[in-house]
C-alpha positions as semicolon CSV with decimal commas, in nm:
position;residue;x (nm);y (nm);z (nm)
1;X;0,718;0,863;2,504
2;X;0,553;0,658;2,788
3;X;0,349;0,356;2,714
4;X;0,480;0,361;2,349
5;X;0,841;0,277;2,512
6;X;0,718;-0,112;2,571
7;X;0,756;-0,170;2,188
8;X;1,124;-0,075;2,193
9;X;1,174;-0,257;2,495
10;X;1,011;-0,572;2,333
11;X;1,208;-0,497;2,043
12;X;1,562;-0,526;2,231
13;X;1,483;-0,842;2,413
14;X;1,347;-1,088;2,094
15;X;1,485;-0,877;1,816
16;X;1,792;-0,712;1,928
17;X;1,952;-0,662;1,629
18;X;1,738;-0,423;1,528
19;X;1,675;-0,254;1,835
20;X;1,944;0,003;1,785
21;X;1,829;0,176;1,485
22;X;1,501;0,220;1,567
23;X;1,597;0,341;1,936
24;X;1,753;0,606;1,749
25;X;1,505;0,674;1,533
26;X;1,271;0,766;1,780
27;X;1,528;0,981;1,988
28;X;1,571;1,199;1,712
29;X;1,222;1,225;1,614
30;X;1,053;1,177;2,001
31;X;0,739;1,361;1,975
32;X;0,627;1,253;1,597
33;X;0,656;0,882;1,703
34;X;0,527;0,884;2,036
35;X;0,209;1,041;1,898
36;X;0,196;0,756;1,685
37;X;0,326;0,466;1,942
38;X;0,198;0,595;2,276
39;X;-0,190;0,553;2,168
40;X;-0,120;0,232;1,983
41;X;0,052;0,081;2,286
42;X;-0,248;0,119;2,492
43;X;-0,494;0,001;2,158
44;X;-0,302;-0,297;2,176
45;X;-0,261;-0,414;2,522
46;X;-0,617;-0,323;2,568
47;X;-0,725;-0,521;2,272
48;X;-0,483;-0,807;2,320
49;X;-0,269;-0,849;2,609
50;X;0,090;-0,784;2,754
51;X;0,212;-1,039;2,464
52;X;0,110;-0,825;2,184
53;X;0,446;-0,630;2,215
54;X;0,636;-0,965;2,172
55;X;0,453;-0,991;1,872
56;X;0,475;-0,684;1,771
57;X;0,864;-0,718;1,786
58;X;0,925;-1,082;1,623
59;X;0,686;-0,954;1,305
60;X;0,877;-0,674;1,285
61;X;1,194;-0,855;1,287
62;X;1,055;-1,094;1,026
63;X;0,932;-0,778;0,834
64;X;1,294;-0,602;0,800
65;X;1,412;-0,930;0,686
66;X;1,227;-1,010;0,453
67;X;1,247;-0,684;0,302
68;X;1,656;-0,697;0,288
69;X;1,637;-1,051;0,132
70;X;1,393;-0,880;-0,150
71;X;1,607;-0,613;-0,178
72;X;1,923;-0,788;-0,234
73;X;1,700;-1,052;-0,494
74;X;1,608;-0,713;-0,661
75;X;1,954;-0,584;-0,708
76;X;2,049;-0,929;-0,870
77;X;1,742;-0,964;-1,084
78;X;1,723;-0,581;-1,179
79;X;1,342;-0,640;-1,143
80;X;1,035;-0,682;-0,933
81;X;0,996;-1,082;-0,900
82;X;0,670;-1,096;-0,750
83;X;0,440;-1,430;-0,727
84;X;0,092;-1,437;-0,945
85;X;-0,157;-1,182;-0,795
86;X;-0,398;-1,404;-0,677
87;X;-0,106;-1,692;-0,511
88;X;-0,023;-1,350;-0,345
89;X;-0,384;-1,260;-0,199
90;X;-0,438;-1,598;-0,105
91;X;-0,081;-1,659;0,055
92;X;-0,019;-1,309;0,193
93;X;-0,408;-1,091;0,281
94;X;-0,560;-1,393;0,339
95;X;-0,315;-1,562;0,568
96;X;-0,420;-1,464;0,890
97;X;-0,104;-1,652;1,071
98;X;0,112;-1,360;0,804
99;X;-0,105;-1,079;0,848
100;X;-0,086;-1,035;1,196
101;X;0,296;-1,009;1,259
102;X;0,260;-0,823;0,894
103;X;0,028;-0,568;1,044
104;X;0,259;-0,447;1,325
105;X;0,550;-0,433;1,122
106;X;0,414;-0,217;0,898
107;X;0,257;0,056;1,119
108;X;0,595;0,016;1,372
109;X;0,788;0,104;1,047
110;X;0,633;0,471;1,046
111;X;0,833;0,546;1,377
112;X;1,103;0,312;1,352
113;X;1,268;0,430;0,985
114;X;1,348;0,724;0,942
115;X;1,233;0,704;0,534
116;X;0,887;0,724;0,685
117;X;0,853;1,004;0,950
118;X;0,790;1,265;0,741
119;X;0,492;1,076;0,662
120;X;0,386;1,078;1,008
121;X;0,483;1,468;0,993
122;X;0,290;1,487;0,669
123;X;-0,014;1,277;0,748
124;X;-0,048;1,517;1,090
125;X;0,011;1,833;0,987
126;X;-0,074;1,859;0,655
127;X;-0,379;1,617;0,587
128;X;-0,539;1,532;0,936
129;X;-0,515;1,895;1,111
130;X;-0,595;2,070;0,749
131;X;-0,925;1,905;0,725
132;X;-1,237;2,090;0,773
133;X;-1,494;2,061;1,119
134;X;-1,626;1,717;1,137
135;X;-1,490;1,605;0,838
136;X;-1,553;1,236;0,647
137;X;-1,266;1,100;0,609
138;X;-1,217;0,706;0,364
139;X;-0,946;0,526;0,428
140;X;-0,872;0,288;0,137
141;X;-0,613;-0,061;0,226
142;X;-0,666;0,079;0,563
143;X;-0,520;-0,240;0,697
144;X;-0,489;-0,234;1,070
145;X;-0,645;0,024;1,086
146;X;-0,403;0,267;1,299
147;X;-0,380;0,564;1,083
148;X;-0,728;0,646;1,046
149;X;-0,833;0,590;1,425
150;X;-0,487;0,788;1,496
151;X;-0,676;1,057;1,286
152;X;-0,989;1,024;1,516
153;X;-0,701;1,056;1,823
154;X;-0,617;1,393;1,710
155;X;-0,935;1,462;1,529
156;X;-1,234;1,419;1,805
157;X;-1,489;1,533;1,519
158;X;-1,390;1,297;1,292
159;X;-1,580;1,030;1,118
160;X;-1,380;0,724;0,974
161;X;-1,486;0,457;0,704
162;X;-1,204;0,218;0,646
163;X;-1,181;-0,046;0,351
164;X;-0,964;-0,311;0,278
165;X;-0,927;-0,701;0,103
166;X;-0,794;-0,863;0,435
167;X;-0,993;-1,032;0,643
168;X;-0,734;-1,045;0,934
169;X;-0,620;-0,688;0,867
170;X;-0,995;-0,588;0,911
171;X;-1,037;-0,812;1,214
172;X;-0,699;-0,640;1,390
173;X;-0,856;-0,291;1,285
174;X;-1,221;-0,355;1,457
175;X;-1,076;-0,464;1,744
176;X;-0,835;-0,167;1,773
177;X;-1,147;0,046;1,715
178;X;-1,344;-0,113;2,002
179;X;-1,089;-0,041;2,305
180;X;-1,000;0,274;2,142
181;X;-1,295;0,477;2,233
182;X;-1,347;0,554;1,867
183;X;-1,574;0,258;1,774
184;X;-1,895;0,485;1,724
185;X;-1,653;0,673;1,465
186;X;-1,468;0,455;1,296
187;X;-1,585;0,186;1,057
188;X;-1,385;-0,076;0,878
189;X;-1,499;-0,330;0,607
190;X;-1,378;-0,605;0,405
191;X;-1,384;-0,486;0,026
192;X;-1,192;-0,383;-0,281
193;X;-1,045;-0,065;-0,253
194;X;-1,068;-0,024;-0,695
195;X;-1,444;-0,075;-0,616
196;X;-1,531;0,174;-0,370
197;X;-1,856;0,302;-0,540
198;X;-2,029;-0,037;-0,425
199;X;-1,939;0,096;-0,029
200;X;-1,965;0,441;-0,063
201;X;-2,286;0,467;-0,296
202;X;-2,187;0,751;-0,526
203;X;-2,062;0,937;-0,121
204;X;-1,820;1,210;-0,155
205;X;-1,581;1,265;0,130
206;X;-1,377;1,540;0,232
207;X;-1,060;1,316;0,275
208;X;-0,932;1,028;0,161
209;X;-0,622;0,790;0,268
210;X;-0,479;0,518;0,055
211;X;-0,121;0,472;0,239
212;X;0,146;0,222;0,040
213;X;-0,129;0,063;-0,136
214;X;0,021;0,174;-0,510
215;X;0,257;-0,089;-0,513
216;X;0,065;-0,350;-0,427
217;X;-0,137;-0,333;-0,744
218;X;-0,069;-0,454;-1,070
219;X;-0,232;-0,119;-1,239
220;X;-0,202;0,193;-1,015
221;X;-0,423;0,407;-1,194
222;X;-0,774;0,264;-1,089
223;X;-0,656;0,330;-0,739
224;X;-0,571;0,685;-0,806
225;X;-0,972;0,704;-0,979
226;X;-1,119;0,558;-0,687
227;X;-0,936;0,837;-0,440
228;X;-1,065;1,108;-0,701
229;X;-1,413;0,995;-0,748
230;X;-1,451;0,963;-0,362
231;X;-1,311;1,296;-0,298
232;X;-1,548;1,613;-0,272
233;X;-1,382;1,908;-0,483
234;X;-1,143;2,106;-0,256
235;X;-1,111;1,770;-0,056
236;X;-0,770;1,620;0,057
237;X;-0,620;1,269;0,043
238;X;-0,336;1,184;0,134
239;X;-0,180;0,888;-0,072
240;X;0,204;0,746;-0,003
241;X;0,434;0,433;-0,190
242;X;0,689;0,263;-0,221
243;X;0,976;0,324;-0,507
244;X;1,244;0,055;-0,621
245;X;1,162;-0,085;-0,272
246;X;1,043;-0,490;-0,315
247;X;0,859;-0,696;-0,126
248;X;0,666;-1,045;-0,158
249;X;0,361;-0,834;-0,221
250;X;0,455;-0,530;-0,360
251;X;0,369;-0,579;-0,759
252;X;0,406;-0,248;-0,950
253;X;0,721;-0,098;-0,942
254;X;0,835;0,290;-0,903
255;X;1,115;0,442;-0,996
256;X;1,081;0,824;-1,046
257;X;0,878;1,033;-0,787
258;X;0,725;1,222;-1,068
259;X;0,554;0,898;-1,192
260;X;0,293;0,951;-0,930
261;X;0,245;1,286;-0,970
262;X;0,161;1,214;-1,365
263;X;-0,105;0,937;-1,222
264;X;-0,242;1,184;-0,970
265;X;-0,290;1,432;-1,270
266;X;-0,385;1,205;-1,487
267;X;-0,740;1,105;-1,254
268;X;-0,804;1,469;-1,205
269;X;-0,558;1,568;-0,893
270;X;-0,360;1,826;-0,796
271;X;-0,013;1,766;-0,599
272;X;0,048;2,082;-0,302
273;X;0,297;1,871;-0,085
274;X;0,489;1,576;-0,147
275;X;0,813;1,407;0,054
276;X;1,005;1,127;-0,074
277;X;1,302;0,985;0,180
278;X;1,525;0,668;0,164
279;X;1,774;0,570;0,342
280;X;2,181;0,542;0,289
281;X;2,262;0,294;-0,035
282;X;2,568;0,126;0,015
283;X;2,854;0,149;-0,317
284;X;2,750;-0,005;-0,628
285;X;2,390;-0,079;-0,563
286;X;2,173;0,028;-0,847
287;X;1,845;0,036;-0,670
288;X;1,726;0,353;-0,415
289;X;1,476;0,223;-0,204
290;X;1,254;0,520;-0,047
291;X;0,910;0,612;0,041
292;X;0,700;0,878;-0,097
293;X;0,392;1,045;0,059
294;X;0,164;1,313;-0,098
295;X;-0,089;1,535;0,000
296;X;-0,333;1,580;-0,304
297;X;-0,652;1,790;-0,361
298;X;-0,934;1,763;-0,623
């Protein structure tokens, strides 16, 4: 890892408590994340400036925070305590002063925990590299946008529509696709991913990413529609979550890995891979929190 190093090194100098961990975490798994952190590095600086690691680092630190105050509120509570829906989109995917710090942390997470590198592993091998020549690829919540133009990265004949409700996640995403070189293929627009059909116009494509949007929605199963209806038959998607894992924003809550299978099923998709990792639970905690990723196919 070369130019994907200057997040760790960010990370130990404003948020050195969690510095360790994630050093580790990408010694263990060095090539995996520096595919993901090397390119991002240079989206960043280019887009931003030297101070975008420092950012990158203190919204990270806020991020892991936040999520082991939820998690501790969730083992008292023995339930989800998320705000209203809408005091969430306005206070949270509407807050540009959150979303940006929010954006880092949650693309930094995929090589800094190790619950999430078999995503990365996942997303790679089994979804981006699997694809057919010059495939379309929809990316639904894309959010910053740093999955799909990683797919482009790997993927030099691949063609990129991204979607999501944010305007600052949206903002952060178009200006990562400028000084990526993968502007001309990559697209990203402000919309609702449960209404894709307005975007698309009845489109079919032959993949289709909606990464740890699930539990961010108060119903799941429109979401899972929208990935079938936009899929071509034989397409791929790739579609990940978050189980007994809380957060300010996360509203539907997981507990068995086989609940999203039955959802994919349910809209008309087939599971061929799926990982699900979490982390060590300390004694006498009730609650598992991992992440789940699947690779499904219409």
């Amino acid at each position: 890892m070369k130019e994907g190093a200057q997040f760790l090194t960010a990370l130990a100098k404003s948020a050195r408590m969690f510095f360790p961990a994630a050093r580790g975490c990408t010694e263990r798994h060095a090539e995996i994340c520096a595919w993901l952190l090397d390119p991002l590095a240079r989206w960043g600086r280019a887009a931003y400036g030297e101070g975008v690691f420092e950012q990158a680092a203190k919204g990270y630190a806020r991020y892991c925070m936040h999520v082991s105050l939820a998690q501790r509120t969730y083992e008292k509570e023995g339930r989800y305590t998320p705000d209203r829906l809408p005091d969430i989109i306005e206070k949270v995917y509407e807050n540009e002063s959150y979303m940006t710090p929010y954006m880092w942390a949650a693309v930094l997470i995929y090589a800094f925990w190790e619950s999430m590198v078999n995503h990365l592993m996942l997303f790679r091998g089994d979804f981006i590299r699997s694809l057919p020549p010059t495939p379309e690829v929809l990316e639904l919540a894309c959010g910053h946008g740093a999955m799909g133009l990683l797919a482009c990265e790997e993927r030099r004949d691949l063609e990129l529509v991204g979607l999501d409700i944010g305007p600052a996640a949206i903002r952060i995403a178009r200006d990562l696709a400028r000084v990526s070189g993968h502007e001309g293929r990559a697209q990203f627009f402000l919309g609702d991913v449960l209404a894709t059909g307005s975007l698309a116009n009845g489109r079919e494509f032959d993949g289709v990413m909606a990464a740890m949007i699930a539990e961010h929605l108060v119903d799941p199963r429109p979401l899972f529609r929208s990935v079938a209806d936009a899929l071509k038959t034989n397409g791929l998607a790739f579609v990940s979550t978050a189980l007994e894992s809380p957060q300010c924003d996360h509203v539907f809550e997981f507990h068995r890995e086989s609940e999203l299978v039955s959802l994919a099923e349910e809209a008309g998709l087939r599971v061929t891979r799926l990982v699900s990792d979490g982390g060590a639970v300390p004694p006498g905690m009730r609650f598992r929190p991992r992440a789940l990723a699947m690779i499904l196919t219409k």
